[in-house]
Coordinates of C-alpha atoms in Angstrom, one line a residue:
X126 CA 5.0 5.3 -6.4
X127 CA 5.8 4.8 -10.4
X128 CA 4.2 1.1 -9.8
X129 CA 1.5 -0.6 -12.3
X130 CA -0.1 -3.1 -12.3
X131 CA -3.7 -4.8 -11.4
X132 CA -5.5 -8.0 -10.1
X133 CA -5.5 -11.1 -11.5
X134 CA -7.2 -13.0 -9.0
X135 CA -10.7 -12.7 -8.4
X136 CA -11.1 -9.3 -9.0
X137 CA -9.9 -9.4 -12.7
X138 CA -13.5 -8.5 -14.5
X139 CA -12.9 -4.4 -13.3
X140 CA -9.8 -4.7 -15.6
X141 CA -7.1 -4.6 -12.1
X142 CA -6.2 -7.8 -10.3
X143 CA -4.3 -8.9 -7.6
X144 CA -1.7 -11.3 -6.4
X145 CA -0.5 -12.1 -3.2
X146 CA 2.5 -13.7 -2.7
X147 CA 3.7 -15.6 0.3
X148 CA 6.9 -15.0 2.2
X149 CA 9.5 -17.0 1.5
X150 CA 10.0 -17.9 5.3
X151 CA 5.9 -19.0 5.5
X152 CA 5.1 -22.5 6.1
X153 CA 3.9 -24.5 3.7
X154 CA 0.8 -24.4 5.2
X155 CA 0.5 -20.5 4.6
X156 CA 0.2 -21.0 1.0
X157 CA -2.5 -19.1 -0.7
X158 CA -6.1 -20.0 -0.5
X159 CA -8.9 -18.2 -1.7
X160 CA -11.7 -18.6 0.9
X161 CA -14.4 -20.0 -1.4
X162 CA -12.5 -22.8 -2.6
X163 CA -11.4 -23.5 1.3
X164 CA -13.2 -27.4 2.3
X165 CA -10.3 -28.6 4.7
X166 CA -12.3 -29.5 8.1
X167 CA -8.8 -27.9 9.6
X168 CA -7.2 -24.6 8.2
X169 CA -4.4 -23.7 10.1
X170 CA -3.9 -19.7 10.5
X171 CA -1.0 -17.8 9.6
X172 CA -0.4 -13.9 9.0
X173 CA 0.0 -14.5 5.5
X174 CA -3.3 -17.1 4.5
X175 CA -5.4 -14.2 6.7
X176 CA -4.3 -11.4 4.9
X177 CA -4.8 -13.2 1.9
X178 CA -8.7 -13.7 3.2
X179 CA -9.2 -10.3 4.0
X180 CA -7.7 -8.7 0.8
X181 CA -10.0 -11.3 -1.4
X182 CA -13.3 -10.8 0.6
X183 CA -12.9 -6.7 0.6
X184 CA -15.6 -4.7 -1.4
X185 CA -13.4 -1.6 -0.2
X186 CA -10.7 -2.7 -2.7
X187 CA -13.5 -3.7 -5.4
X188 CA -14.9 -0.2 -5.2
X189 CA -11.2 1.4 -5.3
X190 CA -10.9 -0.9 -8.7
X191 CA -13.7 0.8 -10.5
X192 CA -12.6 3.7 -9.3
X193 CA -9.3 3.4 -10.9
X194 CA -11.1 1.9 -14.1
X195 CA -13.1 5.1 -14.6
X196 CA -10.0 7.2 -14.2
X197 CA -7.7 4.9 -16.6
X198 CA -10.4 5.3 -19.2
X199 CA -10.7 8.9 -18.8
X200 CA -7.4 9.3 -19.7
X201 CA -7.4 7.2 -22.7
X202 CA -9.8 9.7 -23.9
X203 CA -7.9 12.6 -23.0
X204 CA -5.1 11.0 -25.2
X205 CA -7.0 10.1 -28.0
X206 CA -7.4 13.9 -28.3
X207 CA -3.7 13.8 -29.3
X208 CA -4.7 11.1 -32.4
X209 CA -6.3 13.1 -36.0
X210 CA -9.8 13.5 -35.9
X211 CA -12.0 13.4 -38.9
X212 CA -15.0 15.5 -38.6
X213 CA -18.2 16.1 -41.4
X214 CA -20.3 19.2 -40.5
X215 CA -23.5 19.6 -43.2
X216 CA -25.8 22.0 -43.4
X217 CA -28.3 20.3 -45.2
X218 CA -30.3 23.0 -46.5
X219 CA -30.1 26.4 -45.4
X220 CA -32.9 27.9 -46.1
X221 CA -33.4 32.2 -46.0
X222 CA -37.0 34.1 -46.9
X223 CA -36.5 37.6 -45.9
X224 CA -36.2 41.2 -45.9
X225 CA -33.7 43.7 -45.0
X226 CA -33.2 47.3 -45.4
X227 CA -30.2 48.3 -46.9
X228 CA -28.4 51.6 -47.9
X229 CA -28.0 52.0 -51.9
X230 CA -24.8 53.9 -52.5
X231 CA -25.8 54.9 -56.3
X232 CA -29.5 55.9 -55.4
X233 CA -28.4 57.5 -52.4
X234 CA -31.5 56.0 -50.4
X235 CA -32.1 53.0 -48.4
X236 CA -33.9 50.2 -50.4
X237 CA -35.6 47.2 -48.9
X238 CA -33.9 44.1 -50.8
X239 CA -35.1 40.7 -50.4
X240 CA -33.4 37.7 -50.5
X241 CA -34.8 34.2 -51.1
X242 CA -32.3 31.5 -50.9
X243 CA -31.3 27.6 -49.8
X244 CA -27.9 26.6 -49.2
X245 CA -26.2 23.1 -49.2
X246 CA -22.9 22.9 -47.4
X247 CA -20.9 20.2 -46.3
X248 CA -17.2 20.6 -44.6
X249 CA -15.1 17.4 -44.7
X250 CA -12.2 17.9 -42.0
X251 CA -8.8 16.1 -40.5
X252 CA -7.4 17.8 -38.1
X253 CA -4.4 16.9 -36.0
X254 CA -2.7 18.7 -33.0
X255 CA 0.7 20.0 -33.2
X256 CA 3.3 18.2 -31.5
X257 CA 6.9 19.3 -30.6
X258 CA 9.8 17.3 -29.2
X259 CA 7.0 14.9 -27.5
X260 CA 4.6 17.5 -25.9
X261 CA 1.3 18.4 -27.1
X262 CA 0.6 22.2 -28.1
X263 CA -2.8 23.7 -28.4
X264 CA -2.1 24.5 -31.9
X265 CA -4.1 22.7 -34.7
X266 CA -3.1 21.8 -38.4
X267 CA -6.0 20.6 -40.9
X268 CA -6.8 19.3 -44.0
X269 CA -10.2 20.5 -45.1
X270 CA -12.3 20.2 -47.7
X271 CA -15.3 22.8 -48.3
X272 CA -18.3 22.5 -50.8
X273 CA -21.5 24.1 -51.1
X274 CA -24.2 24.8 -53.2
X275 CA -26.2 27.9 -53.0
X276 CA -29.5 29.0 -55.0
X277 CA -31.1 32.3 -54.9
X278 CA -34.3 33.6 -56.7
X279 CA -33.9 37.4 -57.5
X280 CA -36.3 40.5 -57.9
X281 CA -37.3 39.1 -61.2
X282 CA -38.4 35.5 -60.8
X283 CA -35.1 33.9 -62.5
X284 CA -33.4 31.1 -60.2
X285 CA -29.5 31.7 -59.9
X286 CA -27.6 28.4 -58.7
X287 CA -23.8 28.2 -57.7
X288 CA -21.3 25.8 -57.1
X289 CA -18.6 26.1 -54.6
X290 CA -15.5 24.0 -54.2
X291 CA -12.4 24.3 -51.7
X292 CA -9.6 22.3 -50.9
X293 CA -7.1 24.4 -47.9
X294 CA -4.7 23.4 -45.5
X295 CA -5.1 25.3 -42.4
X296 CA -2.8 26.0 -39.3
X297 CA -4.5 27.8 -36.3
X298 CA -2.8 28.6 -32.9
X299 CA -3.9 30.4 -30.0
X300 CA -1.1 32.8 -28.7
X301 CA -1.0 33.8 -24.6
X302 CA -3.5 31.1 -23.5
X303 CA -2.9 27.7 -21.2
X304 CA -2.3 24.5 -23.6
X305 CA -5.9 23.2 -22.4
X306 CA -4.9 20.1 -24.2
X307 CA -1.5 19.4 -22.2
X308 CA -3.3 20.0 -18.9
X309 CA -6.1 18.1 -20.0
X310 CA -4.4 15.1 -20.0
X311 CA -2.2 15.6 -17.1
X312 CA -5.1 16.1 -14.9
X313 CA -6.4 12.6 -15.9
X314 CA -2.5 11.2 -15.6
X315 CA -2.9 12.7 -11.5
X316 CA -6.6 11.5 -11.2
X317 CA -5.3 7.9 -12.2
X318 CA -2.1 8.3 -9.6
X319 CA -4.4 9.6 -6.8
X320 CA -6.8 6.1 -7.7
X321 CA -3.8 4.3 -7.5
X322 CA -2.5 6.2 -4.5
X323 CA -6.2 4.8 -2.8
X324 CA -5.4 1.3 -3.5
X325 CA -2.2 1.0 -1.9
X326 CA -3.6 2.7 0.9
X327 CA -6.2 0.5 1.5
X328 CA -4.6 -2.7 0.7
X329 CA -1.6 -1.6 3.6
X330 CA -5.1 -0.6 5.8
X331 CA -6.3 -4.4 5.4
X332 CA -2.6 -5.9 5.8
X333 CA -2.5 -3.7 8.9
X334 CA -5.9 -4.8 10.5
X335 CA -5.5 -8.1 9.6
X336 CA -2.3 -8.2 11.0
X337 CA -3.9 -7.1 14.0
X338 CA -6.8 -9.4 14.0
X339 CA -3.8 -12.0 14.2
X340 CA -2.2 -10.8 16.9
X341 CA -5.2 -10.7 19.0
X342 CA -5.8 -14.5 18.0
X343 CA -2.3 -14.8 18.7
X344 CA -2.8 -13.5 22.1
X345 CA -6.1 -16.2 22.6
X346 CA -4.3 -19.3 21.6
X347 CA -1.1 -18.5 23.5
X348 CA -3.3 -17.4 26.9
X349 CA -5.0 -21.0 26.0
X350 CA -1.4 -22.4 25.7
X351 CA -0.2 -20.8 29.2
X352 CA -3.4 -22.4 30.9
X353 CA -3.1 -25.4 29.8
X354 CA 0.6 -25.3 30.9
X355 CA -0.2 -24.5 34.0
X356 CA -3.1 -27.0 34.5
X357 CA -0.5 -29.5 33.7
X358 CA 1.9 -28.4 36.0
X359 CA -1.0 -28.2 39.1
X360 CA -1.4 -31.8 38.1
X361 CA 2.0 -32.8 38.4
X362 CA 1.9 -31.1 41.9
X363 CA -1.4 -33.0 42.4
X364 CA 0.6 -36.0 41.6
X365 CA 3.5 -35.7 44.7
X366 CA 0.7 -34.1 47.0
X367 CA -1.2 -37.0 47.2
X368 CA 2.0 -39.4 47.1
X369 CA 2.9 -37.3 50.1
X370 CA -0.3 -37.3 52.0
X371 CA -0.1 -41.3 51.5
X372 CA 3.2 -40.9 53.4
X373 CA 2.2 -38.7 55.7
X374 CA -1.7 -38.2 56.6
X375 CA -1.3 -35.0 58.2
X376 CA -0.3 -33.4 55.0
X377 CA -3.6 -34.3 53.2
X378 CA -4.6 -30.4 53.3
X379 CA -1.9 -30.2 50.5
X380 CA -4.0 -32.3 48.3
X381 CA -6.7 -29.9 49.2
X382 CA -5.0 -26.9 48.7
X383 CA -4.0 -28.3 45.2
X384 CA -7.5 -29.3 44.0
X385 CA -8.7 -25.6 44.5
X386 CA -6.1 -24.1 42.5
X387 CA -6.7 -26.9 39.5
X388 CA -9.9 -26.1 39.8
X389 CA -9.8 -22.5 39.4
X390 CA -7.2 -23.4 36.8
X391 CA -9.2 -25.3 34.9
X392 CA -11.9 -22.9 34.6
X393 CA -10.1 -20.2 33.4
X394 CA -8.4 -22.9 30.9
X395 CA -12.2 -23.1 29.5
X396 CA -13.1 -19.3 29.6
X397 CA -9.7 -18.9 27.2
X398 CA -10.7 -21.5 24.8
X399 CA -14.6 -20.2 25.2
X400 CA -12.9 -17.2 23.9
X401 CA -10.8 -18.9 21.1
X402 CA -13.6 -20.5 19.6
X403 CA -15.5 -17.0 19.6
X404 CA -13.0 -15.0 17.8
X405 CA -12.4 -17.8 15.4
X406 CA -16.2 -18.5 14.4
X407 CA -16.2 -14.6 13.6
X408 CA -13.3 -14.8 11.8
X409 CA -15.1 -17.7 9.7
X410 CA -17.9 -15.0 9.0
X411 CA -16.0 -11.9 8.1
X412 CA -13.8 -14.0 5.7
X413 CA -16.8 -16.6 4.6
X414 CA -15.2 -19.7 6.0
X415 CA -17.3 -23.1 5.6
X416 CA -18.5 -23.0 9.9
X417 CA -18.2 -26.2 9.8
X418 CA -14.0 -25.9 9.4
X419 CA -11.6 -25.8 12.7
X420 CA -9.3 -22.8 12.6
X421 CA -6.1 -24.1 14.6
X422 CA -3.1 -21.2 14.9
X423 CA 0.4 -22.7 16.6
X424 CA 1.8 -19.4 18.4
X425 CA 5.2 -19.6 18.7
X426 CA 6.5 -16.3 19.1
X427 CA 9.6 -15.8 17.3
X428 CA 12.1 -12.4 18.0
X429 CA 15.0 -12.0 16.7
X430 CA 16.2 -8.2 16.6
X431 CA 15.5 -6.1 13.8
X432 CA 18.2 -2.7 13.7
X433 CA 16.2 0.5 12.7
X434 CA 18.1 3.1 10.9
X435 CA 15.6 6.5 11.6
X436 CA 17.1 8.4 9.1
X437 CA 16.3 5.5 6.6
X438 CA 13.4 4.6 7.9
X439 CA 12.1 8.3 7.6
X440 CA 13.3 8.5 4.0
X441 CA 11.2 6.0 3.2
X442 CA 8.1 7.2 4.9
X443 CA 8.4 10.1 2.4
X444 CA 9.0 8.0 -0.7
X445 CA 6.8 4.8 -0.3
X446 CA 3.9 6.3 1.6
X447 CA 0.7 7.9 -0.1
X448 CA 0.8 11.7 1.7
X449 CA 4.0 13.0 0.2
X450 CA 2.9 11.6 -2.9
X451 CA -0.7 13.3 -2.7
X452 CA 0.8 16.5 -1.4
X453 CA 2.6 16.5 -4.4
X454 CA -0.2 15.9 -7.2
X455 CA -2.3 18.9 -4.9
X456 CA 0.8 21.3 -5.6
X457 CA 0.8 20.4 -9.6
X458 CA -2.8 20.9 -9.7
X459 CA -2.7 24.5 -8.2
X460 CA -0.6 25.1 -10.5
X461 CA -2.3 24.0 -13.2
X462 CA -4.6 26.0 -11.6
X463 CA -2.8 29.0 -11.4
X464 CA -1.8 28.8 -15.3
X465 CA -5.9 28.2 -16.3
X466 CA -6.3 31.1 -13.9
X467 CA -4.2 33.3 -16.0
X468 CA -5.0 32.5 -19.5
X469 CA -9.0 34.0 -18.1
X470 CA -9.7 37.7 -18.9
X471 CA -6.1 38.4 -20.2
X472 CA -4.6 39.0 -23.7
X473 CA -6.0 36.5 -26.1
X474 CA -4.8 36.1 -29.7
X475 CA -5.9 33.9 -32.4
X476 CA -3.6 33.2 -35.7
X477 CA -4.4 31.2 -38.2
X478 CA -3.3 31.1 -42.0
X479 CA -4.2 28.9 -44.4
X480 CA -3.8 28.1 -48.4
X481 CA -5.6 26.0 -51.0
X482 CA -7.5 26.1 -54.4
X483 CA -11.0 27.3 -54.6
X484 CA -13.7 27.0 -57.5
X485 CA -16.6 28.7 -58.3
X486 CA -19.0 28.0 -61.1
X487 CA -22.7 27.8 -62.3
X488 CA -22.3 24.3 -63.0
X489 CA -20.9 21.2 -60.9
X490 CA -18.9 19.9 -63.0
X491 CA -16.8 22.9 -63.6
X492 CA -15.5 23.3 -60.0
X493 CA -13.4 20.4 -60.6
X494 CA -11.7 22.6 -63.5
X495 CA -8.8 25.2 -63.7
X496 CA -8.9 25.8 -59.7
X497 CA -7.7 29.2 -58.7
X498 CA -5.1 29.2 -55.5
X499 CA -6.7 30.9 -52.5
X500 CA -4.7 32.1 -49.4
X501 CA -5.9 33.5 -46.1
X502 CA -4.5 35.0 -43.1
X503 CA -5.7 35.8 -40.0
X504 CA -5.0 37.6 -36.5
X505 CA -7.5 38.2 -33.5
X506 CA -6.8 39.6 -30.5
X507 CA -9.1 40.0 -27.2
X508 CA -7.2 42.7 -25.2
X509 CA -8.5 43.4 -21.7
X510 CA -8.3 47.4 -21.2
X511 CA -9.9 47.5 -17.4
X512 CA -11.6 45.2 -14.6
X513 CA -11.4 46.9 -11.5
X514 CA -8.7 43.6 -10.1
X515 CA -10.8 40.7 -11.0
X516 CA -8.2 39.2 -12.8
X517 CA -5.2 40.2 -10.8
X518 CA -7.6 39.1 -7.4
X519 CA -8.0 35.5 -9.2
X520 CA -4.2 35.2 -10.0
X521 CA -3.1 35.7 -6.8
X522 CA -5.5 33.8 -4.3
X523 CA -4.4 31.0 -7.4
X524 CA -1.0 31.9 -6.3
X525 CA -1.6 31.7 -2.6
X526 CA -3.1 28.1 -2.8
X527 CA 0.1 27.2 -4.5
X528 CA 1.8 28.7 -0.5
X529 CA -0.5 27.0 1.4
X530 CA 0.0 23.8 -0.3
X531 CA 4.2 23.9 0.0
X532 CA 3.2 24.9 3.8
X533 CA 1.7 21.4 3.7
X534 CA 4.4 19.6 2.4
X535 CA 6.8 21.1 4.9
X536 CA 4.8 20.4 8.1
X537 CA 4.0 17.0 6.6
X538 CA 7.6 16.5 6.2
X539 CA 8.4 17.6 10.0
X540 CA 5.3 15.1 11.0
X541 CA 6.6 12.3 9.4
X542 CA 10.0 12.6 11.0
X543 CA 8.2 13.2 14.1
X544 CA 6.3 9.9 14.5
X545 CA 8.8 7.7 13.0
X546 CA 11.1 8.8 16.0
X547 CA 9.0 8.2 18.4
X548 CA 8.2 4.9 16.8
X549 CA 11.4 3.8 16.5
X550 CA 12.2 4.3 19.8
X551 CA 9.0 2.3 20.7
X552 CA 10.5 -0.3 19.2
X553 CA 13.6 -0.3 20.3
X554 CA 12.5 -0.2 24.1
X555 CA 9.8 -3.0 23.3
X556 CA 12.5 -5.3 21.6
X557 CA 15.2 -5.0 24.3
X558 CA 11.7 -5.7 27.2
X559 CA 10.7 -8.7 25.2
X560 CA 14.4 -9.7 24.5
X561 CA 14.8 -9.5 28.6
X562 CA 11.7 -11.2 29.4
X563 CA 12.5 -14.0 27.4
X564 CA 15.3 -14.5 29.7
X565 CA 13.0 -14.1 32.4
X566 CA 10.6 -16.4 31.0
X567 CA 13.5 -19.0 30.8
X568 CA 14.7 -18.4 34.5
X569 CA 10.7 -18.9 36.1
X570 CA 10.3 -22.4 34.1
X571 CA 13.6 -23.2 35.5
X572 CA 12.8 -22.3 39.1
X573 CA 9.6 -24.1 38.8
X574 CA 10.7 -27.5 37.6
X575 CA 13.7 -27.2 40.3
X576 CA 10.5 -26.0 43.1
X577 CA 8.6 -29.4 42.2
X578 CA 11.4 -31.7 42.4
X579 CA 11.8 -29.8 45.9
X580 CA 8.3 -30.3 46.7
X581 CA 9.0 -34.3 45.6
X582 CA 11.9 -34.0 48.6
X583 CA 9.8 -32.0 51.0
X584 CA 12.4 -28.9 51.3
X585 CA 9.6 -26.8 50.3
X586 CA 6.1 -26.1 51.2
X587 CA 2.9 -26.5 49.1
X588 CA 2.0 -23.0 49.5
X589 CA 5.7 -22.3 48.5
X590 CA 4.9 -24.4 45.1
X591 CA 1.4 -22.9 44.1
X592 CA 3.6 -19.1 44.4
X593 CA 6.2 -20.1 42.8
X594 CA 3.6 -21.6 39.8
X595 CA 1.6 -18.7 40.1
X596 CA 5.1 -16.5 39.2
X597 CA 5.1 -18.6 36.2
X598 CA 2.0 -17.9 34.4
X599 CA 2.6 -14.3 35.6
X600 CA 5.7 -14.4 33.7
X601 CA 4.3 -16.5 31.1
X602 CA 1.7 -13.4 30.3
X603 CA 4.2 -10.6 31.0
X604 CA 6.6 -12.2 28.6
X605 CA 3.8 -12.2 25.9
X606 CA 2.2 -8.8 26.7
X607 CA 6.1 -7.2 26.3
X608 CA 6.5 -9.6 22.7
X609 CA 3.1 -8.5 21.2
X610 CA 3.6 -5.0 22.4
X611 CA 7.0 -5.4 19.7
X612 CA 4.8 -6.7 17.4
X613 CA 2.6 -3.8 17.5
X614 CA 5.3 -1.2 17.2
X615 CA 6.5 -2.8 14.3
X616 CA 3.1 -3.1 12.8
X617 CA 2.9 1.1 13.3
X618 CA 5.8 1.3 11.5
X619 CA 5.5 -0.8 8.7
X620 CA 2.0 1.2 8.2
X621 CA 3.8 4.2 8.2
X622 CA 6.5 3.8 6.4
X623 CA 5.0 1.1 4.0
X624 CA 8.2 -0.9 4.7
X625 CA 8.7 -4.7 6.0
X626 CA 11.8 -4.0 8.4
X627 CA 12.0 -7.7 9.4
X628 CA 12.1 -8.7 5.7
X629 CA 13.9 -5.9 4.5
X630 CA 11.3 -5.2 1.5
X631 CA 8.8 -2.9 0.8
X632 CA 5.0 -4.0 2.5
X633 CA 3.7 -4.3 -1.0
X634 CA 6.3 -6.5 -2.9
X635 CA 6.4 -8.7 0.3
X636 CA 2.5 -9.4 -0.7
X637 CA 3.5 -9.7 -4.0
X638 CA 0.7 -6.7 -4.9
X639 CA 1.5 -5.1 -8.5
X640 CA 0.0 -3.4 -11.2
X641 CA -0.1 -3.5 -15.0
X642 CA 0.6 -1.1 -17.0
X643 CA -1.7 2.3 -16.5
X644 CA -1.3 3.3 -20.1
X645 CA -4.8 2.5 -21.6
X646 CA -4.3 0.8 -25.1

């Protein structure tokens, strides 16, 4: 999931855009559209122009876009910790009135001394982490610059000033403690690839429901079809009824029988476009569609077999999918966690040593002259001696997130194998139903133009014609129940493996959806 990118479209001002690109097998007419700038009185519906609508009208994927915004910026400021900073602490005065006893070693007897003083200090500093071989340590190496001034009044009234000037390099580096730093910034690299992980989850959630949305308009406009079909076909049979109860007058029932079963027909012909025209005025609202526009869909349904490979398909549930992914940026953090854990309440040491010219003199000027070379080293160490198991206690329930968390990958592993078996064989029996119901399909329409021209001879009853065109439109809807049911299963299986098995190509390079770069400037 190494992708980057953004938005460019409409949602470019959160600093991550998006395209969507159109499959090269779409119509023309499934060219991209943004729904504001859509005025045509007739907007023909494909998959690809309604996912295009739903991605562009979704404050789910604005919200995930800030999201990712806060957590690219937050680790441009964990990197900029890698950069030299320039720091200028002043103490600006320091002032001191007081009185302290004190033991005098020549008199033998504690005297009270007093001090009355002011201090001006000022510490220029550039200080600049220590890098190895590309990776940050938690060690620091500065250039510093110290200077003070510092007056005192003594016991007897006379005002004694001094100047103080330092220059030092200084190198200071904690010893048996986590590299805050380095895990600093990884923590923001995972917050920004769990954003990221978000947005492709959502965007394949909107593909997937609109995908849906479009096979339940699908299923409208071909029930509409199928009526229709069969209202023509009662009207044909209308047609030779009535030219055979001119013929014959006894057989006028026919034309009676024929007239209740248009009628019926015909009603249930309105009820499915009653139903077209609702779904497509809310699809006008949830994807802010002028009302006045016509929303026409042509639903030819298209199968041609797509081979499956489970073991591929599988492998790349576990690559392209969010949940491996996030499993794995939980394990890092407990580690991390298990490292920060460690570096609390154990051995600590501090070393630093440093070297530079000092100055000290009555005057100001005179700190500039013949500096004397100063040198310092020092070693602190914080050593633990007894706490009744805190720290071991900490370590290891650390440690035993770690478990649960490798527990998770494994039975998220077995899962994922799990449903994409029992997916794939979904739709593998769905393909070879629909593939055999085409067939089916193909035979009815064949019986039924053959049971009319019967019907025009009089080898075949009326009531024998009205079954036989009933068996049709049963077909008719069995046929498209068994193709949509294929559709479905490969919907499943496209959302869970986050792969286009039709197309060959990943879900999100088929919708053209990429990122920039995540590395904040």
């Amino acid at each position: 999931m190494g992708r980057a990118g953004g938005f460019v479209r409409g949602l470019g001002a959160v600093g991550v855009a998006w395209t969507m690109g159109v499959a090269a097998s779409a119509p023309a007419s499934a060219s991209v559209m943004p729904a504001q700038t859509a005025q045509a009185d007739t907007i023909e519906m494909t998959l690809n122009r309604m996912i295009d609508l739903a991605l562009g009208n979704s404050f789910r994927i604005q919200q995930v876009n800030l999201n990712i915004e806060r957590t690219r910026l937050r680790l441009k400021a964990e990197r900029a910790r890698l950069r030299s900073r320039v720091d200028l602490e002043l103490s600006a005065p320091t002032l001191r009135a007081q009185s302290e006893p004190r033991f005098d070693t020549q008199l033998g007897t504690t005297r009270t001394f007093r001090e009355n003083s002011n201090r001006y200090q000022g510490q220029l500093s550039v200080r600049q982490p220590v890098i190895l071989f590309g990776f940050p340590t938690n060690g620091y190496i500065s250039l510093n610059n110290r200077m003070h001034r510092f007056e005192e009044e003594g016991t007897d009234g006379e005002v004694r000033t001094e100047y103080f000037n330092e220059y030092f390099v200084r190198y200071t580096q904690p010893l048996f403690q986590p590299n805050n730093l380095k895990n600093d910034i990884e923590g923001a690299e995972l917050d920004l690839e769990d954003s990221e992980l978000d947005f492709y989850a959502d965007v394949v959630s909107i593909i997937d429901q609109s995908s849906r949305s479009y096979l339940d308009l699908f299923r409208n406009a071909s029930q509409r079809q199928i009526r229709a079909r069969y209202v023509e076909r009662l009207e044909t049979a209308l047609e030779l009824a009535s030219l055979a109860a001119q013929a014959d007058p006894t057989r006028s029932i026919e034309v009676d029988q024929v007239n209740v079963e248009l009628a019926n027909a015909r009603e249930q012909l309105q009820q499915a476009q009653s139903q077209f025209r609702l779904e497509t005025s809310g699809l006008k609202t949830e994807y802010n569609l002028p009302q006045s526009a016509e929303i026409t869909i042509d639903p030819v349904m298209v199968l041609d077999p797509v081979p499956i490979d489970l073991e591929r398909a599988a492998q790349l549930a576990v690559d392209l999918t969010p949940r491996m992914r996030r499993l794995g940026i939980q394990l890092r953090e407990s580690e991390i966690s298990v490292e920060q854990t460690k570096g609390r309440g154990g051995v600590q040491v501090d070393f630093s040593v440093s070297y530079g010219t000092e100055k000290r003199d009555e005057y100001l000027s005179g700190v500039w002259e013949d500096p004397e070379n100063s040198f310092s080293l020092d070693l602190e160490a914080a050593i633990p001696i007894w706490d009744w198991g805190e720290r071991s206690a900490r370590i290891q329930a650390s440690e035993v997130g770690v478990r649960q968390t490798q527990l998770r990958i494994e039975q998220a592993i077995l899962d994922i194998r799990t449903g994409i078996e029992n997916e794939v064989r979904n739709v593998d029996e769905y393909q070879s139903r629909a593939l055999a119901m085409q067939q089916t399909q193909d035979l009815a329409t064949s019986i039924t133009e053959q049971s009319l021209g019967q019907y025009a001879e009089g080898t075949v009853s009326v009531l024998d014609l009205l079954q036989t065109l009933r068996r049709e439109v049963d077909t008719a809807n069995t046929s498209l129940d068994t193709y949509l049911g294929w559709r479905r299963a490969l919907l499943r299986l496209q959302q869970m493996t986050y792969y286009d098995f039709e197309r060959d190509i990943p879900i999100l390079d088929r919708y053209g959806i990429d990122f920039e770069s995540t590395s904040p400037t």
